[in-house]
PDB file of C-alpha atoms in Angstrom:
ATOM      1  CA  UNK A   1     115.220 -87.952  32.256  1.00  0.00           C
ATOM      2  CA  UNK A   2     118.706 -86.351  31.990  1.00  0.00           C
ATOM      3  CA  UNK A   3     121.188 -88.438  31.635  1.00  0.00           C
ATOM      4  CA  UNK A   4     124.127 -88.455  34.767  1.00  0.00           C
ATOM      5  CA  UNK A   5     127.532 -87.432  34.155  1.00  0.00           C
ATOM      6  CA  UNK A   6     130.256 -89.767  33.595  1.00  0.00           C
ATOM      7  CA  UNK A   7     134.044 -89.620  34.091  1.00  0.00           C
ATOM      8  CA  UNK A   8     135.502 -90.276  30.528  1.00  0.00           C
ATOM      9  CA  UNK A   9     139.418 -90.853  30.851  1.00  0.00           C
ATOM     10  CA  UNK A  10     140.033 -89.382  27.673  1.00  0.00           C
ATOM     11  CA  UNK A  11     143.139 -91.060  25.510  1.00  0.00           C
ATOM     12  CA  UNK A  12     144.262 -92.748  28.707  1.00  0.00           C
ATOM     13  CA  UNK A  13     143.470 -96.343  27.560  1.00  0.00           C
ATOM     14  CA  UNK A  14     145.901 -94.969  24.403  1.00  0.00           C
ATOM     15  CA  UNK A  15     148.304 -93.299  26.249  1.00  0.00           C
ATOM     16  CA  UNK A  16     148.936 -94.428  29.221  1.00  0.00           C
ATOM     17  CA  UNK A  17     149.082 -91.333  32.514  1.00  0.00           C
ATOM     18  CA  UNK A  18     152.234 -91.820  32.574  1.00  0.00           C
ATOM     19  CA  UNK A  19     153.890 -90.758  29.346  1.00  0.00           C
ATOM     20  CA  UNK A  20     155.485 -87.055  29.194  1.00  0.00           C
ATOM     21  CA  UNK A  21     154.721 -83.766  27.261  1.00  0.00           C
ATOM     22  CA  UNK A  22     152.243 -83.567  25.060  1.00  0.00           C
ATOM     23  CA  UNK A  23     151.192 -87.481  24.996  1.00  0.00           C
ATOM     24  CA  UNK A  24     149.417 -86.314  28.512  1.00  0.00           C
ATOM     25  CA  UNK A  25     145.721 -86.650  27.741  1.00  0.00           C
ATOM     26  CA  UNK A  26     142.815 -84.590  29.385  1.00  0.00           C
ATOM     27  CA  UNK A  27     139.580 -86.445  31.130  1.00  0.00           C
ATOM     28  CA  UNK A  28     135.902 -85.405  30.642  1.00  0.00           C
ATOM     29  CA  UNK A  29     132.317 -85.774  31.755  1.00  0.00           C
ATOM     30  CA  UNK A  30     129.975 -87.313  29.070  1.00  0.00           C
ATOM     31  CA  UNK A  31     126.572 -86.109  29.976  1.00  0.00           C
ATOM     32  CA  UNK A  32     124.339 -83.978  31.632  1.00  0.00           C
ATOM     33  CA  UNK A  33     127.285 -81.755  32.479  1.00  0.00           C
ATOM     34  CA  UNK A  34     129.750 -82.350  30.010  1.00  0.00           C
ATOM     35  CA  UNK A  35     133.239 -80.897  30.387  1.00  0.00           C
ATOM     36  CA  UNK A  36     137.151 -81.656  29.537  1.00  0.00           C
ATOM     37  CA  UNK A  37     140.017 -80.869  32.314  1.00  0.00           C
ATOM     38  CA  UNK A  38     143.425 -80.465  31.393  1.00  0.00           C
ATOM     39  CA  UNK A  39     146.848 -80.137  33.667  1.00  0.00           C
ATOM     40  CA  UNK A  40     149.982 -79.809  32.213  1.00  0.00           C
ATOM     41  CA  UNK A  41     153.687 -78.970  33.699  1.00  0.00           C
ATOM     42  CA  UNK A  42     155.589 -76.845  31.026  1.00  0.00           C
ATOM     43  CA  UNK A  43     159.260 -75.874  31.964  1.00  0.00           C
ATOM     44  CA  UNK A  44     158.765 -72.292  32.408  1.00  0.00           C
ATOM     45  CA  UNK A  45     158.405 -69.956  35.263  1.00  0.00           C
ATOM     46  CA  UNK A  46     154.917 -69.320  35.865  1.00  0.00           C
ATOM     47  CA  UNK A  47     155.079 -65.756  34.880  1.00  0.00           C
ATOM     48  CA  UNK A  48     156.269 -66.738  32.020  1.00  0.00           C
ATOM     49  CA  UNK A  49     153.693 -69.258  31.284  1.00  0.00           C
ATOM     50  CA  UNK A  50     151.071 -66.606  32.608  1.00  0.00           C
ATOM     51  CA  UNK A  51     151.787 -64.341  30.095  1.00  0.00           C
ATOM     52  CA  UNK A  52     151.571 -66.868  27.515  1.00  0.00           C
ATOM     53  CA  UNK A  53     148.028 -67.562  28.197  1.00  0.00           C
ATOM     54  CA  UNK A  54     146.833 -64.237  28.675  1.00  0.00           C
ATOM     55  CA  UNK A  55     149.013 -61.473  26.345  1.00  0.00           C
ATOM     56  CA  UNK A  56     147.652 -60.654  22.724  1.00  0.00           C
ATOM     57  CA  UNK A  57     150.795 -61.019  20.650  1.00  0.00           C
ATOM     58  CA  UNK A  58     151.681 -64.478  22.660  1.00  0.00           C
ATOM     59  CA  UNK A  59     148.267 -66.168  22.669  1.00  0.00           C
ATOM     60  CA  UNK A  60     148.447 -65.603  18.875  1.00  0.00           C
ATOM     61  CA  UNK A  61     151.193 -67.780  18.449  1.00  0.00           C
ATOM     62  CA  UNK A  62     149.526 -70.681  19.499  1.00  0.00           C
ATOM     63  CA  UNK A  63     145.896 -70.068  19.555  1.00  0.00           C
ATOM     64  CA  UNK A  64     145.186 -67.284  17.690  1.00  0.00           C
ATOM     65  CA  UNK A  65     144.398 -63.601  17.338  1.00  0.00           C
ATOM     66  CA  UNK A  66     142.573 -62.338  21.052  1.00  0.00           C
ATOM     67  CA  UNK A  67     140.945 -59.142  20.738  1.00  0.00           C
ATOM     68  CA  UNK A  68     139.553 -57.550  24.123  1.00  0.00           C
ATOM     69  CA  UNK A  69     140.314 -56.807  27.586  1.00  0.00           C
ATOM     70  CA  UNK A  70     141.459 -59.486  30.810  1.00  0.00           C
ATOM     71  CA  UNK A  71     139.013 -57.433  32.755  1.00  0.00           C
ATOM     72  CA  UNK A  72     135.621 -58.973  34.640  1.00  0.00           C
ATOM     73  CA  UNK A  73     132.441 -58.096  32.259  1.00  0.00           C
ATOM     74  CA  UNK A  74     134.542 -57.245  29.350  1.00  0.00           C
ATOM     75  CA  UNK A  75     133.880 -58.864  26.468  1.00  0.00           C
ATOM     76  CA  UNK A  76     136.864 -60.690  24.292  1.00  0.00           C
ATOM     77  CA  UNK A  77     137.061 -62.096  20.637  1.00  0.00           C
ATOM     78  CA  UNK A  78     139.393 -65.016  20.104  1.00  0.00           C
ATOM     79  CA  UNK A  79     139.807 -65.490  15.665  1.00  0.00           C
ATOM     80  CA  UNK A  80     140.549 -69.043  15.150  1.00  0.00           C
ATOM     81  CA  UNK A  81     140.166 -68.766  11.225  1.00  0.00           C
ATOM     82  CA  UNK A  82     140.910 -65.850   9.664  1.00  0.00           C
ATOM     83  CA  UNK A  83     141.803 -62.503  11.542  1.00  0.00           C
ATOM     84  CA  UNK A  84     138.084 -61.337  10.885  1.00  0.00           C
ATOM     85  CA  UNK A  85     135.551 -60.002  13.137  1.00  0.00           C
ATOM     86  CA  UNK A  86     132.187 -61.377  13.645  1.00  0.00           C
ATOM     87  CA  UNK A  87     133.386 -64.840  11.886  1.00  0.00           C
ATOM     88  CA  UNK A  88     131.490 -68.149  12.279  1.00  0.00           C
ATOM     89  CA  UNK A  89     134.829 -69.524  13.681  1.00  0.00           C
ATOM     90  CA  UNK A  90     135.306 -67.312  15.912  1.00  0.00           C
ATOM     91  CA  UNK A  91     134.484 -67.834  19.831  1.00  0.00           C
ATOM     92  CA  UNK A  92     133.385 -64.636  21.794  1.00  0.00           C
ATOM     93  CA  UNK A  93     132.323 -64.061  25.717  1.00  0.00           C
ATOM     94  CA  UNK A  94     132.693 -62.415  28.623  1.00  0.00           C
ATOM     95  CA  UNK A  95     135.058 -62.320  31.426  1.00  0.00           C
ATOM     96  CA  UNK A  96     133.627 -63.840  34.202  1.00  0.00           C
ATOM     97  CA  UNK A  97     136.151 -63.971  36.684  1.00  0.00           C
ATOM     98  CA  UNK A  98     139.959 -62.224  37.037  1.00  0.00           C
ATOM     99  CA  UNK A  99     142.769 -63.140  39.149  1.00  0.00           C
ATOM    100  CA  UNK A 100     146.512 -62.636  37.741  1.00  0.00           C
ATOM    101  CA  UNK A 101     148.538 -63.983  37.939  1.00  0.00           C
ATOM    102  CA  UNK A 102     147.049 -66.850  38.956  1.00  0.00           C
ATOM    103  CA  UNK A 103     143.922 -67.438  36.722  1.00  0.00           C
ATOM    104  CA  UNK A 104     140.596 -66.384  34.826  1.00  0.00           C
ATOM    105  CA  UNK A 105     137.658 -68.211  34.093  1.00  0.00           C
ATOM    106  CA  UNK A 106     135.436 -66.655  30.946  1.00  0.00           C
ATOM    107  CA  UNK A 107     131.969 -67.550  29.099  1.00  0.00           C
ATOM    108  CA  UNK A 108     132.608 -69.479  25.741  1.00  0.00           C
ATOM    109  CA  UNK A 109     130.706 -68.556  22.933  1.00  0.00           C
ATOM    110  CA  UNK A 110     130.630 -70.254  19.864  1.00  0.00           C
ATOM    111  CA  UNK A 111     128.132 -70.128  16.812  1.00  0.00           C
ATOM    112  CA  UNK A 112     125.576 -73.198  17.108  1.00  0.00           C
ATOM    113  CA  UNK A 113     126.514 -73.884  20.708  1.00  0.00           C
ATOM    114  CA  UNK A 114     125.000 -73.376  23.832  1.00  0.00           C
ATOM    115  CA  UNK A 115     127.088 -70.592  25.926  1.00  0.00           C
ATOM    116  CA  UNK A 116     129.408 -72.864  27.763  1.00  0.00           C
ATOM    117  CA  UNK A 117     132.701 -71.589  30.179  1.00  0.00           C
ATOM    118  CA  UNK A 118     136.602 -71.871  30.168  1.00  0.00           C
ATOM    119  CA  UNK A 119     138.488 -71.417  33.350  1.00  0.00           C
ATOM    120  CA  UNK A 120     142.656 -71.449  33.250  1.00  0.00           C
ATOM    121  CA  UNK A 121     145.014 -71.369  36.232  1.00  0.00           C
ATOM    122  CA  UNK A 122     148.407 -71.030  36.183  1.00  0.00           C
ATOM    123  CA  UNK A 123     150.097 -72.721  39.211  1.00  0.00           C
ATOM    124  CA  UNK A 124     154.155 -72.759  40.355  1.00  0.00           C
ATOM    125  CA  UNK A 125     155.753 -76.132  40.509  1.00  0.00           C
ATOM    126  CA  UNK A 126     157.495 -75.170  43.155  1.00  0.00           C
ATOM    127  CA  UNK A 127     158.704 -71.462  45.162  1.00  0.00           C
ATOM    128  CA  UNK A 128     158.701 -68.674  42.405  1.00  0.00           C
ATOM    129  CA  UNK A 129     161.882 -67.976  40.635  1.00  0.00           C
ATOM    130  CA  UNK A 130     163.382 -64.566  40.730  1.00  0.00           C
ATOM    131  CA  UNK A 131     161.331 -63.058  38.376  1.00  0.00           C
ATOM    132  CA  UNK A 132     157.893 -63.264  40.905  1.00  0.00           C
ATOM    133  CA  UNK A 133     154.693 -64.814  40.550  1.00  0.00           C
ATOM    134  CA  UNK A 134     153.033 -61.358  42.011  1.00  0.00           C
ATOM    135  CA  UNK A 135     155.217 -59.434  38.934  1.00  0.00           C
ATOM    136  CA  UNK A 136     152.901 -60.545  36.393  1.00  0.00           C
ATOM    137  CA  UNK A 137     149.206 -58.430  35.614  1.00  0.00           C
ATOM    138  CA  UNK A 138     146.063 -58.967  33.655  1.00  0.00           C
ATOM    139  CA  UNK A 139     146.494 -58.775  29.939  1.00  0.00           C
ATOM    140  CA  UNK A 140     144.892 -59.281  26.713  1.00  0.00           C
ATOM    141  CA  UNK A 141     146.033 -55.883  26.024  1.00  0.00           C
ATOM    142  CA  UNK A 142     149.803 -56.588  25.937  1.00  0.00           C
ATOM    143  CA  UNK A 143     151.266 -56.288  29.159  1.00  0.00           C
ATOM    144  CA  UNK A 144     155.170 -56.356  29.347  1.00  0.00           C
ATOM    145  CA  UNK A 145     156.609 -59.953  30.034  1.00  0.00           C
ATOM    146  CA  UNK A 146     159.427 -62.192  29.819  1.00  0.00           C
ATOM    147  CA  UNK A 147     161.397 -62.729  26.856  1.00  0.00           C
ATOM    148  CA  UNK A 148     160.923 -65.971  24.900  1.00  0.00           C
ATOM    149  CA  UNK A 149     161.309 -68.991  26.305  1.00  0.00           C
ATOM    150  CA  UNK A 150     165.246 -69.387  27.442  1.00  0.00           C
ATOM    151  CA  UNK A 151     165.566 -73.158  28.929  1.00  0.00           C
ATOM    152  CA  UNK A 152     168.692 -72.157  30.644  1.00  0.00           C
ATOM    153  CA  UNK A 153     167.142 -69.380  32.258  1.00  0.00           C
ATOM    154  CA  UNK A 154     164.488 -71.987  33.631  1.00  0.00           C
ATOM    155  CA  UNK A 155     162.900 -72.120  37.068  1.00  0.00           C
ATOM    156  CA  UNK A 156     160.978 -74.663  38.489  1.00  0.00           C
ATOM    157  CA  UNK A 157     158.398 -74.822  35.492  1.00  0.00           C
ATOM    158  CA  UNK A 158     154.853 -74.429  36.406  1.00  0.00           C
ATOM    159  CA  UNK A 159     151.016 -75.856  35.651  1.00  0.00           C
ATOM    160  CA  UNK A 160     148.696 -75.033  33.334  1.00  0.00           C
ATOM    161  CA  UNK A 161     144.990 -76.275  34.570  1.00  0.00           C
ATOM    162  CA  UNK A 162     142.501 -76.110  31.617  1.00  0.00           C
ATOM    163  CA  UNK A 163     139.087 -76.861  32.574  1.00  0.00           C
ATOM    164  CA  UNK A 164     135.975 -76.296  29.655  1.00  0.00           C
ATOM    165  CA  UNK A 165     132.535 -76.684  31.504  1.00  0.00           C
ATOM    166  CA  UNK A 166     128.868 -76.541  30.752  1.00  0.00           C
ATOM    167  CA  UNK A 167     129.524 -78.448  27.450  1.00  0.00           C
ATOM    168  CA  UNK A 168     126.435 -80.267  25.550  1.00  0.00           C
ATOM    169  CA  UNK A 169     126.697 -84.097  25.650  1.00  0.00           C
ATOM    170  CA  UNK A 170     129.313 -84.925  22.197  1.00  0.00           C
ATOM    171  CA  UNK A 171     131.138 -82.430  22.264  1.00  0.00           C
ATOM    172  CA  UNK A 172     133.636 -83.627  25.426  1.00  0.00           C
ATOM    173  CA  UNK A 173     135.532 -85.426  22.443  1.00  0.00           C
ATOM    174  CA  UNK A 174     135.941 -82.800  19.356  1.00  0.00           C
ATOM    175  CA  UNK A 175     136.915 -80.565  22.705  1.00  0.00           C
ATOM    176  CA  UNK A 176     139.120 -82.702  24.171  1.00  0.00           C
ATOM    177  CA  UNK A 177     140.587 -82.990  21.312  1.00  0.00           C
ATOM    178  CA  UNK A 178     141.012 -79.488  20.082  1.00  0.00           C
ATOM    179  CA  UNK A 179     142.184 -78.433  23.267  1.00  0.00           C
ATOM    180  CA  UNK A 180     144.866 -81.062  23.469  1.00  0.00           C
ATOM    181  CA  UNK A 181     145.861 -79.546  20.276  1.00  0.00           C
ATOM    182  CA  UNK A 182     146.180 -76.326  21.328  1.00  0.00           C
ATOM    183  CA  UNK A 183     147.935 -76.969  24.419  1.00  0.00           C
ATOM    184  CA  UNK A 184     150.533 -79.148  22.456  1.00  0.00           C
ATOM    185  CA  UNK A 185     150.674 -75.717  20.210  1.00  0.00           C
ATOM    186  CA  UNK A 186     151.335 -73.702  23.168  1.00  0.00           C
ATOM    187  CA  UNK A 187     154.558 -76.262  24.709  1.00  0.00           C
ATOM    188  CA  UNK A 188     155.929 -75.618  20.930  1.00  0.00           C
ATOM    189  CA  UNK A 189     155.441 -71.704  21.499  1.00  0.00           C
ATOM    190  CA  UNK A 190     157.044 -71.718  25.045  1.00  0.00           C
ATOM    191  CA  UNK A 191     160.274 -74.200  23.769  1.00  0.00           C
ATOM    192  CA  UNK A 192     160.734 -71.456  20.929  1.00  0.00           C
ATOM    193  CA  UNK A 193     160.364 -74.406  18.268  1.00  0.00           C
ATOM    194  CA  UNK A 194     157.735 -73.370  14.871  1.00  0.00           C
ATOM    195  CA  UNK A 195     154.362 -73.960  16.351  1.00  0.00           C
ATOM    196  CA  UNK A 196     152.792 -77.032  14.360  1.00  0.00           C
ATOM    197  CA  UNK A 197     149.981 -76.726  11.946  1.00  0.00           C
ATOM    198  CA  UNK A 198     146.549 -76.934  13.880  1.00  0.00           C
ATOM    199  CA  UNK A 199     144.403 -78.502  11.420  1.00  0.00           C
ATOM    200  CA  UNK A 200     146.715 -81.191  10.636  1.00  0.00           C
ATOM    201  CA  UNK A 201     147.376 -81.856  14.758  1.00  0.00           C
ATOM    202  CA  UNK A 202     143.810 -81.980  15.638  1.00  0.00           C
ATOM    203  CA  UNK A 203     143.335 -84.690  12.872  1.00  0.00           C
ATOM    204  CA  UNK A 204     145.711 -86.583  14.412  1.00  0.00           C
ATOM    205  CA  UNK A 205     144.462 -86.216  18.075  1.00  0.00           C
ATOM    206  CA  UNK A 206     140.383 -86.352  17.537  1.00  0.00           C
ATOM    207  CA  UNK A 207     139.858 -90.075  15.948  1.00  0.00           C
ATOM    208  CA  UNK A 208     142.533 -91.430  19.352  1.00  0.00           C
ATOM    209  CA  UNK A 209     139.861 -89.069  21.335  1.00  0.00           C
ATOM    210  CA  UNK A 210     136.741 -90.869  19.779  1.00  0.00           C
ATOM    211  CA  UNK A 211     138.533 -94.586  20.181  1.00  0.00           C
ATOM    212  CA  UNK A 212     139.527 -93.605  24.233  1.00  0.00           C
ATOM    213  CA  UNK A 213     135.925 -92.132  25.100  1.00  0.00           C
ATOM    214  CA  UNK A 214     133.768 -95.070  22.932  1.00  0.00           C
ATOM    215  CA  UNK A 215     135.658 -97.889  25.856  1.00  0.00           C
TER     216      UNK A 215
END
């Protein structure tokens, strides 16, 4: 008998809903259907913030190397080690679904885990500023975008939704977790401040994880 999915507040009994910036935890399913959600306002326009999730030389900054195209059925490498092909820490798939500038959704491969999927969507706080959500394209190769992040040339800021799906029962947590990380990685990559180290971030976010989902 499979066991039924579970909402899992994840590092809300910690942190509160309520706090600001990075303290904002995700929720996940424990389960049969295990999966980690994320929504977070950054203060950027959302082409900005588009391009930041889906151009080569920006998605470096804060999660590392992307090699492939944002196209559907095109396959993309994303080096989370080393800058090496083919490595066991790397996470490979397919584009399953493209729709810029508003999101993508793609399969998640990663060695010892079942195929599992990743779907981001960017989303306007409010009516796009003057640069245009409809001025921003696909990517992964390197479109043109805006410059770095300028707070004074601002905008409404936008959302990032994160969502990670189809994930084996466990691994909601180290997930959670690592994605938090990340996403903290990318705020410090759109304020233009040095992007923290991830290994030593993720240590500090997965045991607060653990002690959230184990309540």
């Amino acid at each position: 008998m499979t066991e039924p999915s579970r909402t899992v507040p994840l590092g809300t009994v910690l942190l509160g809903t309520d706090l600001p910036g990075t303290d904002l935890p995700g929720t996940g399913t424990a389960g049969a259907a295990a999966s980690v959600t994320f929504r977070r306002r950054y203060p950027v326009p959302s082409a900005d913030l588009w391009a930041a999730v889906t151009d080569p030389d920006r998605l470096a900054a804060w999660m590392g190397p992307v090699h492939g195209t944002l196209a559907v059925g095109a396959r993309y490498e994303v080096r989370m080690g080393a800058d090496e092909p083919g490595s066991d820490q790397n996470a490979t798939g397919t584009v399953l679904s493209c729709d810029p500038p508003h999101g993508y959704a793609v399969g998640w491969e990663f060695p010892g885990e079942e195929t599992s999927a990743v779907e981001i969507r960017v989303e306007p706080a409010e009516v796009a500023d003057g640069l245009g959500a409809e001025d921003a394209g696909a990517s992964f190769r390197g479109a043109d975008g805006p410059g770095p992040h300028d707070p004074g040339a601002g905008g409404p800021g936008a959302f990032l939704v994160l969502r990670h799906a189809g994930l084996g029962d466990g691994q909601a947590v180290g997930y959670g977790a690592g994605w938090h990380t990340s996403l903290d990685r990318l705020d410090d990559h759109l304020a233009g401040r040095e992007v923290r180290e991830w290994d030593a971030l993720f240590a500090s976010w997965l045991p607060r994880y653990r002690d959230a989902a184990s309540r």
